[in-house]
Amino acid sequence: MKIVVLVKQVPDTAEERKLDPETGQLDRGAADSVVDEINERALEAALRIKDANKGTEVVAMTMGPDDAAQALRKTLSMGADSAVHIVDDSLSGADTGRTAATLAAALRSTGFDVVMAGNESTDGRAGVVPAMIAEHLQLPLLGSLISAEIADDGVRGVRQGEDGTLNVRAGLPAILTVTERFPEARFPNFKGILTAKRKPVTTLTVAELGVPAGQSRTVVLSVAERPPRAAGRKVIDDGTAANELAEFLVANRLV
């Protein structure tokens, strides 16, 4: 079985993230870049399948600038067998539509039985790219799962909803996305870090994938800093505090 895990390099959520006021895009120098934690959980799920089933191949795939190779190297040190890096200057600022079309083309080129990803990235938080990839490839999508089982005959999973849980399943090939209910990722060990340097990383361009060159980009028209938070209203109990509090809650539709 061949499992491709989609990963994304994002700014570390533990640090302050900023937008470049001139371009409206993320200032990648303002914070360290890391593998998105939700993608690491998807990778962990794939690696556990590999650990339990000999012959399973795990491939990490990303679309991003040159330094996104660092994210791929970490996935290789965690246990992925190989990696695919889609890098092209024309993809700078690509919107979700172009991102999905490019990743779908790369997946066709690479081949797979299962595609795994996080349900949404911690920077954009659009949560639509896996579904758009599934549409491009005309494959079933099992999205936002809290658990999953993958076997030769298909994929089974559980999705949490407001009214309960939903059991879903599909044949292979299929695409699935995980939530934070999946186990945390393992730490790379010393052997994994050393062997990662010898594992293959394939670099692909838009021309090699045959993706149309038309520009489809997210354009930010204006950027403004968030205003400082205003002080809240203070209610001093002089015997009427309960009434004031109740009126405040009703006026702001909080009850």
mmCIF file of C-alpha atoms in Angstrom:
data_model
loop_
_atom_site.group_PDB
_atom_site.id
_atom_site.type_symbol
_atom_site.label_atom_id
_atom_site.label_comp_id
_atom_site.label_asym_id
_atom_site.label_seq_id
_atom_site.Cartn_x
_atom_site.Cartn_y
_atom_site.Cartn_z
ATOM 1 C CA MET A 1 0.000 0.000 0.000
ATOM 2 C CA LYS A 2 1.189 3.504 -0.830
ATOM 3 C CA ILE A 3 0.098 6.334 1.448
ATOM 4 C CA VAL A 4 0.807 9.957 0.498
ATOM 5 C CA VAL A 5 0.637 12.433 3.368
ATOM 6 C CA LEU A 6 0.122 16.100 2.488
ATOM 7 C CA VAL A 7 2.160 18.359 4.744
ATOM 8 C CA LYS A 8 2.522 22.114 4.983
ATOM 9 C CA GLN A 9 5.218 24.341 6.435
ATOM 10 C CA VAL A 10 3.642 27.059 8.588
ATOM 11 C CA PRO A 11 4.807 29.684 11.097
ATOM 12 C CA ASP A 12 5.214 28.318 14.604
ATOM 13 C CA THR A 13 1.949 28.960 16.458
ATOM 14 C CA ALA A 14 3.938 29.483 19.673
ATOM 15 C CA GLU A 15 5.410 32.675 18.206
ATOM 16 C CA GLU A 16 3.856 35.925 17.022
ATOM 17 C CA ARG A 17 2.703 35.841 13.405
ATOM 18 C CA LYS A 18 2.524 38.991 11.287
ATOM 19 C CA LEU A 19 1.467 40.111 7.826
ATOM 20 C CA ASP A 20 3.734 42.115 5.564
ATOM 21 C CA PRO A 21 1.926 45.495 5.273
ATOM 22 C CA GLU A 22 3.230 46.009 1.704
ATOM 23 C CA THR A 23 2.244 42.663 0.197
ATOM 24 C CA GLY A 24 -0.506 41.592 2.591
ATOM 25 C CA GLN A 25 1.130 38.162 2.719
ATOM 26 C CA LEU A 26 2.565 36.345 5.693
ATOM 27 C CA ASP A 27 5.880 37.682 6.958
ATOM 28 C CA ARG A 28 7.769 34.401 7.079
ATOM 29 C CA GLY A 29 10.725 36.032 8.787
ATOM 30 C CA ALA A 30 8.655 36.999 11.823
ATOM 31 C CA ALA A 31 8.452 33.457 13.196
ATOM 32 C CA ASP A 32 10.197 30.116 12.791
ATOM 33 C CA SER A 33 8.666 27.723 10.270
ATOM 34 C CA VAL A 34 7.582 24.236 11.325
ATOM 35 C CA VAL A 35 5.577 21.321 9.963
ATOM 36 C CA ASP A 36 1.908 21.995 10.667
ATOM 37 C CA GLU A 37 1.015 19.977 13.763
ATOM 38 C CA ILE A 38 -2.217 18.603 12.295
ATOM 39 C CA ASN A 39 -0.261 17.238 9.313
ATOM 40 C CA GLU A 40 2.156 15.582 11.735
ATOM 41 C CA ARG A 41 -0.816 13.741 13.242
ATOM 42 C CA ALA A 42 -1.794 12.542 9.755
ATOM 43 C CA LEU A 43 1.790 11.382 9.209
ATOM 44 C CA GLU A 44 1.778 9.582 12.559
ATOM 45 C CA ALA A 45 -1.381 7.709 11.536
ATOM 46 C CA ALA A 46 0.281 6.666 8.270
ATOM 47 C CA LEU A 47 3.476 5.577 10.050
ATOM 48 C CA ARG A 48 1.493 3.421 12.481
ATOM 49 C CA ILE A 49 -0.054 1.632 9.527
ATOM 50 C CA LYS A 50 3.424 1.162 8.094
ATOM 51 C CA ASP A 51 4.709 -0.202 11.413
ATOM 52 C CA ALA A 52 1.917 -2.785 11.488
ATOM 53 C CA ASN A 53 2.026 -3.777 7.809
ATOM 54 C CA LYS A 54 5.262 -4.601 6.033
ATOM 55 C CA GLY A 55 5.435 -3.326 2.485
ATOM 56 C CA THR A 56 3.519 -0.118 3.216
ATOM 57 C CA GLU A 57 5.180 2.948 1.655
ATOM 58 C CA VAL A 58 4.705 6.421 3.135
ATOM 59 C CA VAL A 59 5.424 9.474 0.979
ATOM 60 C CA ALA A 60 5.347 13.066 2.273
ATOM 61 C CA MET A 61 4.281 15.746 -0.216
ATOM 62 C CA THR A 62 4.318 19.523 0.054
ATOM 63 C CA MET A 63 3.907 22.586 -2.141
ATOM 64 C CA GLY A 64 5.974 25.547 -1.034
ATOM 65 C CA PRO A 65 9.122 27.641 -1.408
ATOM 66 C CA ASP A 66 12.675 26.282 -1.299
ATOM 67 C CA ASP A 67 12.882 26.311 2.498
ATOM 68 C CA ALA A 68 9.847 24.000 2.716
ATOM 69 C CA ALA A 69 12.397 21.244 2.083
ATOM 70 C CA GLN A 70 13.212 21.515 5.788
ATOM 71 C CA ALA A 71 9.690 20.385 6.626
ATOM 72 C CA LEU A 72 10.055 17.407 4.312
ATOM 73 C CA ARG A 73 13.350 16.432 5.912
ATOM 74 C CA LYS A 74 11.630 16.285 9.282
ATOM 75 C CA THR A 75 8.929 13.973 7.913
ATOM 76 C CA LEU A 76 11.676 11.730 6.547
ATOM 77 C CA SER A 77 13.398 11.679 9.929
ATOM 78 C CA MET A 78 10.087 10.667 11.525
ATOM 79 C CA GLY A 79 9.854 7.645 9.233
ATOM 80 C CA ALA A 80 8.492 8.607 5.805
ATOM 81 C CA ASP A 81 10.202 6.672 3.000
ATOM 82 C CA SER A 82 10.460 9.511 0.467
ATOM 83 C CA ALA A 83 9.179 12.992 -0.244
ATOM 84 C CA VAL A 84 7.847 15.119 -3.097
ATOM 85 C CA HIS A 85 8.434 18.881 -3.170
ATOM 86 C CA ILE A 86 6.439 21.019 -5.596
ATOM 87 C CA VAL A 87 8.319 24.302 -5.916
ATOM 88 C CA ASP A 88 7.787 26.979 -8.543
ATOM 89 C CA ASP A 89 7.936 30.779 -8.381
ATOM 90 C CA SER A 90 4.612 30.992 -10.214
ATOM 91 C CA LEU A 91 2.917 29.355 -7.213
ATOM 92 C CA SER A 92 3.726 32.221 -4.865
ATOM 93 C CA GLY A 93 0.482 33.430 -3.315
ATOM 94 C CA ALA A 94 -1.529 30.645 -4.976
ATOM 95 C CA ASP A 95 -5.123 30.447 -3.764
ATOM 96 C CA THR A 96 -6.848 27.252 -2.660
ATOM 97 C CA GLY A 97 -8.049 26.481 -6.198
ATOM 98 C CA ARG A 98 -4.589 26.571 -7.741
ATOM 99 C CA THR A 99 -3.086 24.793 -4.746
ATOM 100 C CA ALA A 100 -5.576 21.943 -5.043
ATOM 101 C CA ALA A 101 -5.110 21.640 -8.829
ATOM 102 C CA THR A 102 -1.329 21.517 -8.445
ATOM 103 C CA LEU A 103 -1.383 18.946 -5.646
ATOM 104 C CA ALA A 104 -3.880 16.814 -7.580
ATOM 105 C CA ALA A 105 -1.562 16.818 -10.605
ATOM 106 C CA ALA A 106 1.365 15.789 -8.405
ATOM 107 C CA LEU A 107 -0.684 12.981 -6.869
ATOM 108 C CA ARG A 108 -1.567 11.674 -10.330
ATOM 109 C CA SER A 109 2.140 11.677 -11.164
ATOM 110 C CA THR A 110 3.200 10.000 -7.939
ATOM 111 C CA GLY A 111 0.412 7.437 -7.618
ATOM 112 C CA PHE A 112 -1.167 6.362 -4.332
ATOM 113 C CA ASP A 113 -3.703 4.161 -2.600
ATOM 114 C CA VAL A 114 -4.566 6.608 0.184
ATOM 115 C CA VAL A 115 -4.012 10.346 0.626
ATOM 116 C CA MET A 116 -3.961 11.642 4.198
ATOM 117 C CA ALA A 117 -3.941 15.243 5.423
ATOM 118 C CA GLY A 118 -5.013 17.472 8.281
ATOM 119 C CA ASN A 119 -8.553 18.831 8.201
ATOM 120 C CA GLU A 120 -7.297 22.451 8.060
ATOM 121 C CA SER A 121 -3.992 24.303 8.283
ATOM 122 C CA THR A 122 -3.174 26.523 11.242
ATOM 123 C CA ASP A 123 -2.305 29.519 9.051
ATOM 124 C CA GLY A 124 -4.997 29.726 6.362
ATOM 125 C CA ARG A 125 -7.636 27.565 8.094
ATOM 126 C CA ALA A 126 -9.665 27.284 4.889
ATOM 127 C CA GLY A 127 -10.187 23.539 5.298
ATOM 128 C CA VAL A 128 -11.200 23.029 1.652
ATOM 129 C CA VAL A 129 -8.050 21.894 -0.179
ATOM 130 C CA PRO A 130 -8.462 18.123 0.468
ATOM 131 C CA ALA A 131 -12.084 18.273 -0.721
ATOM 132 C CA MET A 132 -11.045 20.156 -3.858
ATOM 133 C CA ILE A 133 -8.300 17.597 -4.532
ATOM 134 C CA ALA A 134 -10.877 14.810 -4.200
ATOM 135 C CA GLU A 135 -13.043 16.605 -6.770
ATOM 136 C CA HIS A 136 -10.119 16.936 -9.188
ATOM 137 C CA LEU A 137 -9.275 13.241 -8.835
ATOM 138 C CA GLN A 138 -12.930 12.100 -8.689
ATOM 139 C CA LEU A 139 -12.289 10.161 -5.481
ATOM 140 C CA PRO A 140 -14.229 9.744 -2.227
ATOM 141 C CA LEU A 141 -13.324 12.020 0.676
ATOM 142 C CA LEU A 142 -13.653 10.964 4.296
ATOM 143 C CA GLY A 143 -13.189 14.288 6.040
ATOM 144 C CA SER A 144 -12.581 15.453 9.620
ATOM 145 C CA LEU A 145 -12.227 11.974 11.104
ATOM 146 C CA ILE A 146 -11.560 11.290 14.777
ATOM 147 C CA SER A 147 -10.351 7.739 14.037
ATOM 148 C CA ALA A 148 -9.649 5.636 10.964
ATOM 149 C CA GLU A 149 -8.776 2.127 9.858
ATOM 150 C CA ILE A 150 -7.133 1.430 6.513
ATOM 151 C CA ALA A 151 -7.090 -2.045 4.976
ATOM 152 C CA ASP A 152 -6.658 -3.539 1.524
ATOM 153 C CA ASP A 153 -10.405 -3.450 0.932
ATOM 154 C CA GLY A 154 -10.959 0.185 1.878
ATOM 155 C CA VAL A 155 -11.000 2.904 4.516
ATOM 156 C CA ARG A 156 -13.286 3.142 7.538
ATOM 157 C CA GLY A 157 -13.522 6.054 9.901
ATOM 158 C CA VAL A 158 -15.579 7.901 12.488
ATOM 159 C CA ARG A 159 -16.615 11.529 12.148
ATOM 160 C CA GLN A 160 -17.765 13.530 15.182
ATOM 161 C CA GLY A 161 -20.835 15.691 14.716
ATOM 162 C CA GLU A 162 -22.934 17.932 16.925
ATOM 163 C CA ASP A 163 -25.579 15.229 17.313
ATOM 164 C CA GLY A 164 -23.297 12.199 17.633
ATOM 165 C CA THR A 165 -20.856 10.187 15.543
ATOM 166 C CA LEU A 166 -21.047 9.036 11.937
ATOM 167 C CA ASN A 167 -19.405 5.851 10.661
ATOM 168 C CA VAL A 168 -18.110 6.335 7.109
ATOM 169 C CA ARG A 169 -16.295 4.072 4.679
ATOM 170 C CA ALA A 170 -15.010 4.028 1.107
ATOM 171 C CA GLY A 171 -13.058 1.814 -1.237
ATOM 172 C CA LEU A 172 -9.527 2.545 -2.374
ATOM 173 C CA PRO A 173 -8.116 4.837 -3.609
ATOM 174 C CA ALA A 174 -9.499 7.447 -1.220
ATOM 175 C CA ILE A 175 -8.648 10.706 0.541
ATOM 176 C CA LEU A 176 -9.099 11.267 4.256
ATOM 177 C CA THR A 177 -8.401 14.095 6.674
ATOM 178 C CA VAL A 178 -7.701 13.843 10.385
ATOM 179 C CA THR A 179 -8.542 16.045 13.347
ATOM 180 C CA GLU A 180 -6.743 16.745 16.600
ATOM 181 C CA ARG A 181 -8.403 13.654 18.070
ATOM 182 C CA PHE A 182 -5.704 11.580 16.335
ATOM 183 C CA PRO A 183 -2.568 10.716 18.367
ATOM 184 C CA GLU A 184 0.304 13.182 18.612
ATOM 185 C CA ALA A 185 3.264 12.634 16.316
ATOM 186 C CA ARG A 186 6.378 10.768 17.368
ATOM 187 C CA PHE A 187 9.714 12.507 17.825
ATOM 188 C CA PRO A 188 12.471 11.716 15.310
ATOM 189 C CA ASN A 189 15.151 9.510 16.842
ATOM 190 C CA PHE A 190 18.873 9.719 16.136
ATOM 191 C CA LYS A 191 18.765 6.922 13.553
ATOM 192 C CA GLY A 192 15.853 8.580 11.775
ATOM 193 C CA ILE A 193 17.682 11.906 11.579
ATOM 194 C CA LEU A 194 20.742 10.231 10.036
ATOM 195 C CA THR A 195 18.820 8.113 7.512
ATOM 196 C CA ALA A 196 16.668 11.102 6.441
ATOM 197 C CA LYS A 197 19.671 12.557 4.646
ATOM 198 C CA ARG A 198 19.818 9.535 2.342
ATOM 199 C CA LYS A 199 16.128 9.299 1.515
ATOM 200 C CA PRO A 200 14.999 10.590 -1.906
ATOM 201 C CA VAL A 201 13.240 13.931 -2.345
ATOM 202 C CA THR A 202 11.687 14.508 -5.775
ATOM 203 C CA THR A 203 11.332 18.130 -6.888
ATOM 204 C CA LEU A 204 8.537 18.976 -9.336
ATOM 205 C CA THR A 205 7.669 22.181 -11.176
ATOM 206 C CA VAL A 206 4.400 23.402 -12.643
ATOM 207 C CA ALA A 207 5.675 22.747 -16.171
ATOM 208 C CA GLU A 208 6.563 19.143 -15.328
ATOM 209 C CA LEU A 209 3.107 18.566 -13.884
ATOM 210 C CA GLY A 210 1.335 20.098 -16.860
ATOM 211 C CA VAL A 211 -0.693 22.475 -14.693
ATOM 212 C CA PRO A 212 -2.099 25.452 -16.676
ATOM 213 C CA ALA A 213 0.016 28.551 -16.204
ATOM 214 C CA GLY A 214 -2.925 30.891 -15.598
ATOM 215 C CA GLN A 215 -2.569 32.918 -12.430
ATOM 216 C CA SER A 216 -5.007 32.145 -9.631
ATOM 217 C CA ARG A 217 -3.802 34.028 -6.603
ATOM 218 C CA THR A 218 -5.092 35.383 -3.342
ATOM 219 C CA VAL A 219 -4.728 39.168 -3.384
ATOM 220 C CA VAL A 220 -4.940 41.148 -0.144
ATOM 221 C CA LEU A 221 -6.287 44.621 -0.874
ATOM 222 C CA SER A 222 -5.418 46.211 2.456
ATOM 223 C CA VAL A 223 -3.833 45.383 5.792
ATOM 224 C CA ALA A 224 -4.430 47.068 9.136
ATOM 225 C CA GLU A 225 -3.200 46.224 12.588
ATOM 226 C CA ARG A 226 -5.789 45.004 15.043
ATOM 227 C CA PRO A 227 -6.772 47.882 17.363
ATOM 228 C CA PRO A 228 -5.890 47.478 21.028
ATOM 229 C CA ARG A 229 -8.579 45.901 23.129
ATOM 230 C CA ALA A 230 -10.827 48.386 24.885
ATOM 231 C CA ALA A 231 -11.339 48.128 28.600
ATOM 232 C CA GLY A 232 -14.428 46.252 29.626
ATOM 233 C CA ARG A 233 -17.336 47.688 31.554
ATOM 234 C CA LYS A 234 -16.939 47.493 35.315
ATOM 235 C CA VAL A 235 -19.998 46.904 37.453
ATOM 236 C CA ILE A 236 -19.694 47.974 41.076
ATOM 237 C CA ASP A 237 -22.177 46.379 43.420
ATOM 238 C CA ASP A 238 -24.071 49.121 45.192
ATOM 239 C CA GLY A 239 -27.161 46.998 45.523
ATOM 240 C CA THR A 240 -28.161 47.148 41.835
ATOM 241 C CA ALA A 241 -25.302 45.108 40.321
ATOM 242 C CA ALA A 242 -27.504 42.093 39.601
ATOM 243 C CA ASN A 243 -29.954 44.200 37.597
ATOM 244 C CA GLU A 244 -27.145 45.976 35.696
ATOM 245 C CA LEU A 245 -25.514 42.658 34.860
ATOM 246 C CA ALA A 246 -28.789 41.170 33.643
ATOM 247 C CA GLU A 247 -29.503 44.234 31.474
ATOM 248 C CA PHE A 248 -25.998 44.053 29.994
ATOM 249 C CA LEU A 249 -26.386 40.373 29.111
ATOM 250 C CA VAL A 250 -29.794 40.931 27.517
ATOM 251 C CA ALA A 251 -28.644 44.029 25.577
ATOM 252 C CA ASN A 252 -25.716 42.077 24.100
ATOM 253 C CA ARG A 253 -27.843 38.975 23.414
ATOM 254 C CA LEU A 254 -25.691 36.839 25.680
ATOM 255 C CA VAL A 255 -28.666 35.129 27.291
#
